[in-house]
Coordinates of C-alpha atoms in Angstrom, one line a residue:
M1 CA -56.3 11.9 27.6
K2 CA -58.1 14.6 30.0
P3 CA -55.4 17.9 29.9
F4 CA -53.7 19.7 33.2
D5 CA -52.2 23.1 33.2
L6 CA -48.5 23.1 33.3
K7 CA -46.4 25.6 33.8
V8 CA -42.9 25.3 33.1
L9 CA -40.3 28.3 34.4
A10 CA -37.4 28.4 34.2
S11 CA -34.6 30.8 35.9
D12 CA -34.7 33.6 33.0
H13 CA -37.5 32.9 31.0
V14 CA -41.1 31.5 30.9
F15 CA -40.6 28.6 29.2
Y16 CA -44.3 26.7 29.1
D17 CA -47.7 28.1 30.3
D18 CA -50.6 26.2 28.2
Q19 CA -52.5 22.6 28.9
A20 CA -50.9 19.0 28.6
V21 CA -51.5 15.3 29.0
C22 CA -48.4 14.5 29.9
L23 CA -45.2 15.4 31.5
T24 CA -41.9 13.2 31.8
V25 CA -39.0 15.3 33.8
Q26 CA -36.2 12.8 35.3
T27 CA -36.5 12.9 39.4
P28 CA -34.1 11.0 41.6
N29 CA -36.0 7.7 41.2
G30 CA -35.9 8.1 37.5
S31 CA -37.9 9.5 35.0
T32 CA -41.4 10.3 36.0
Q33 CA -44.6 11.0 34.0
Y34 CA -47.1 12.5 35.3
L35 CA -51.0 12.3 33.3
A36 CA -54.1 14.6 34.8
D37 CA -55.3 14.1 38.4
H38 CA -51.9 12.8 39.5
A39 CA -51.0 12.9 43.4
A40 CA -50.1 15.4 45.2
V41 CA -46.1 15.6 45.5
I42 CA -42.9 17.7 45.3
S43 CA -39.8 16.5 44.2
A44 CA -36.7 17.7 42.6
V45 CA -35.8 18.0 38.9
L46 CA -32.2 16.0 38.3
P47 CA -30.6 17.2 34.3
G48 CA -31.9 15.4 31.2
E49 CA -34.7 15.3 28.9
L50 CA -37.8 17.1 30.0
R51 CA -40.6 16.2 27.9
I52 CA -44.6 18.2 27.5
R53 CA -47.4 16.2 25.2
K54 CA -49.5 18.7 24.2
P55 CA -53.4 18.1 24.0
D56 CA -52.9 17.9 20.2
D57 CA -50.8 15.0 20.9
S58 CA -47.9 17.2 19.3
E59 CA -44.7 16.7 21.9
L60 CA -42.2 19.3 23.1
E61 CA -38.8 18.0 24.3
V62 CA -36.4 20.1 26.0
V63 CA -33.3 20.0 28.7
C64 CA -33.9 21.2 31.6
G65 CA -30.7 21.9 34.3
L66 CA -32.4 21.4 38.6
G67 CA -35.1 22.0 39.7
T68 CA -38.3 21.6 41.3
V69 CA -41.9 19.5 39.7
M70 CA -45.3 20.5 42.0
F71 CA -48.4 18.8 40.4
S72 CA -51.1 19.6 42.6
E73 CA -55.1 19.8 42.1
N74 CA -55.0 19.2 38.3
S75 CA -51.7 21.6 37.8
A76 CA -48.2 21.7 37.6
K77 CA -45.4 23.8 38.0
V78 CA -41.5 23.5 36.7
T79 CA -39.0 25.3 37.8
V80 CA -35.5 24.5 36.9
D81 CA -32.0 26.6 36.5
T82 CA -31.9 26.0 32.9
C83 CA -34.0 24.8 29.9
E84 CA -33.0 24.7 26.2
T85 CA -34.6 23.3 23.4
Q86 CA -31.4 21.1 20.6
E87 CA -31.6 24.5 18.5
Q88 CA -30.4 26.5 21.7
L89 CA -28.0 24.7 22.9
D90 CA -25.0 25.3 21.0
R91 CA -22.2 21.5 21.2
R92 CA -18.9 23.0 21.4
R93 CA -19.7 24.7 24.5
A94 CA -21.6 22.7 26.4
R95 CA -18.6 20.2 25.6
E96 CA -15.6 23.2 27.4
A97 CA -18.5 23.0 30.2
Y98 CA -18.3 19.7 30.6
D99 CA -14.5 19.4 30.1
R100 CA -14.0 21.7 32.9
A101 CA -16.4 20.6 34.7
R102 CA -14.6 17.6 35.1
E103 CA -11.0 18.9 35.3
R104 CA -12.5 20.9 38.3
L105 CA -13.6 17.4 39.9
R106 CA -10.1 16.1 39.9
Q107 CA -8.6 18.9 41.6
K108 CA -8.6 19.3 45.6
Q109 CA -11.4 21.6 46.6
S110 CA -14.4 21.6 49.6
I111 CA -17.4 19.9 49.6
E112 CA -19.5 22.6 48.5
E113 CA -16.9 23.2 45.4
Y114 CA -17.3 19.6 44.6
K115 CA -21.3 19.4 45.2
L116 CA -21.0 22.3 42.6
S117 CA -18.6 20.7 40.0
Q118 CA -20.4 17.2 40.1
A119 CA -23.7 19.9 39.1
A120 CA -22.1 21.4 36.3
M121 CA -20.6 18.3 35.2
A122 CA -24.5 16.6 35.0
R123 CA -25.8 19.5 33.2
A124 CA -23.4 19.6 30.4
L125 CA -23.5 15.7 30.4
A126 CA -27.5 16.4 30.1
R127 CA -27.1 18.7 27.2
L128 CA -25.0 17.3 25.0
Q129 CA -26.7 13.6 25.2
F130 CA -30.1 15.4 23.9
K131 CA -28.0 17.1 21.7
G132 CA -27.1 14.2 20.4
K133 CA -30.8 13.1 19.6
D134 CA -32.0 12.7 16.3
I135 CA -35.9 14.8 17.0
H136 CA -37.6 15.0 13.1

């Protein structure tokens, strides 16, 4: 497969800056894959799994938070608030974050607070689901 340039930026670090042959992210339309020569696009990225297949056919799987993906001229740029590997995740902390967000959703809140709580809950759930995966 033909490679393309890929840069994945988390809010606090550059996670990936190299070539890839396939990028898979969660978007409002479901799981979306990007290959070389993809049409130019800008899309939202939802909390969930992000997979990168490298030119040597190895795969990198991480969990990411909210963000955007831009693909243009055979180059992709993903900007997300968080990006973590299996090793970086702490199941207990993810569970506590999920429980806190769920409790906040039960409380009377403004629309803005409610949406922030929903986003926090989605991030925590994505982390828990990713941490529960059996990756070799």
